[in-house]
Amino acid sequence: MLVLKRKTGEAIQIGDDIELMILAIEGDQIKIGIKAPRQVDIHRKEVYLSIQEENTEASRSTGLIGQLLKQQEK
């Protein structure tokens, strides 16, 4: 993991298309602005993990439905 120190108003550039800007530091909270192409999905980590879990569960359900349909065709 790369660790960088930044002050309010400073930024970090990721590749050619993504910029992270430190907007404010208030106690133990940091406000970050993100400039990225619209096609880049940006989520808080806990939201991303929840989406991944829901997708995994949905794919399992779809697989079970497919198996049941195959059994009915026999």
Short mmCIF file of C-alpha atoms in Angstrom, two decimals:
data_model
loop_
_atom_site.label_atom_id
_atom_site.label_comp_id
_atom_site.label_asym_id
_atom_site.label_seq_id
_atom_site.Cartn_x
_atom_site.Cartn_y
_atom_site.Cartn_z
CA MET A 1 0.00 0.00 0.00
CA LEU A 2 1.29 3.42 -0.95
CA VAL A 3 0.80 6.02 1.81
CA LEU A 4 0.90 9.71 0.92
CA LYS A 5 0.47 12.81 3.08
CA ARG A 6 -1.62 15.62 1.63
CA LYS A 7 -2.85 18.94 2.99
CA THR A 8 -6.17 20.64 2.30
CA GLY A 9 -6.26 21.77 -1.33
CA GLU A 10 -3.62 19.26 -2.46
CA ALA A 11 -4.40 16.40 -4.82
CA ILE A 12 -3.31 12.93 -5.86
CA GLN A 13 -3.38 11.91 -9.54
CA ILE A 14 -4.13 8.28 -10.43
CA GLY A 15 -3.30 7.52 -14.05
CA ASP A 16 -4.44 10.06 -16.62
CA ASP A 17 -8.10 10.17 -15.63
CA ILE A 18 -8.55 10.14 -11.86
CA GLU A 19 -7.79 12.94 -9.42
CA LEU A 20 -8.36 12.84 -5.65
CA MET A 21 -8.53 16.27 -4.01
CA ILE A 22 -8.39 16.85 -0.24
CA LEU A 23 -11.21 19.33 0.33
CA ALA A 24 -11.26 19.60 4.11
CA ILE A 25 -9.91 17.99 7.25
CA GLU A 26 -12.22 18.27 10.26
CA GLY A 27 -11.14 16.31 13.32
CA ASP A 28 -10.99 12.63 12.35
CA GLN A 29 -12.92 13.16 9.09
CA ILE A 30 -11.50 14.01 5.69
CA LYS A 31 -13.58 15.31 2.79
CA ILE A 32 -12.28 14.03 -0.53
CA GLY A 33 -13.34 15.18 -3.99
CA ILE A 34 -12.95 12.72 -6.85
CA LYS A 35 -12.71 13.62 -10.54
CA ALA A 36 -13.04 10.57 -12.76
CA PRO A 37 -14.67 9.58 -16.04
CA ARG A 38 -18.39 8.81 -15.73
CA GLN A 39 -17.84 5.16 -16.65
CA VAL A 40 -15.68 4.64 -13.53
CA ASP A 41 -17.77 3.32 -10.63
CA ILE A 42 -16.90 4.97 -7.31
CA HIS A 43 -18.31 3.61 -4.04
CA ARG A 44 -17.47 3.70 -0.37
CA LYS A 45 -15.80 0.38 0.50
CA GLU A 46 -18.72 -0.91 2.62
CA VAL A 47 -21.17 -0.17 -0.21
CA TYR A 48 -18.90 -1.89 -2.76
CA LEU A 49 -18.66 -5.01 -0.58
CA SER A 50 -22.45 -5.05 -0.13
CA ILE A 51 -22.97 -4.83 -3.90
CA GLN A 52 -20.50 -7.70 -4.45
CA GLU A 53 -22.30 -9.83 -1.86
CA GLU A 54 -25.71 -9.14 -3.44
CA ASN A 55 -24.34 -10.00 -6.89
CA THR A 56 -22.92 -13.28 -5.59
CA GLU A 57 -26.25 -14.19 -3.97
CA ALA A 58 -28.15 -13.27 -7.13
CA SER A 59 -25.90 -15.43 -9.29
CA ARG A 60 -26.43 -18.36 -6.92
CA SER A 61 -30.20 -17.89 -7.14
CA THR A 62 -30.04 -17.73 -10.93
CA GLY A 63 -28.00 -20.92 -10.97
CA LEU A 64 -30.52 -22.71 -8.77
CA ILE A 65 -33.40 -21.58 -10.97
CA GLY A 66 -31.55 -22.86 -14.03
CA GLN A 67 -31.02 -26.23 -12.38
CA LEU A 68 -34.71 -26.49 -11.46
CA LEU A 69 -35.76 -25.63 -15.01
CA LYS A 70 -33.41 -28.29 -16.43
CA GLN A 71 -34.88 -30.87 -14.06
CA GLN A 72 -38.42 -29.99 -15.16
CA GLU A 73 -37.47 -30.42 -18.84
CA LYS A 74 -36.47 -34.05 -18.23
#
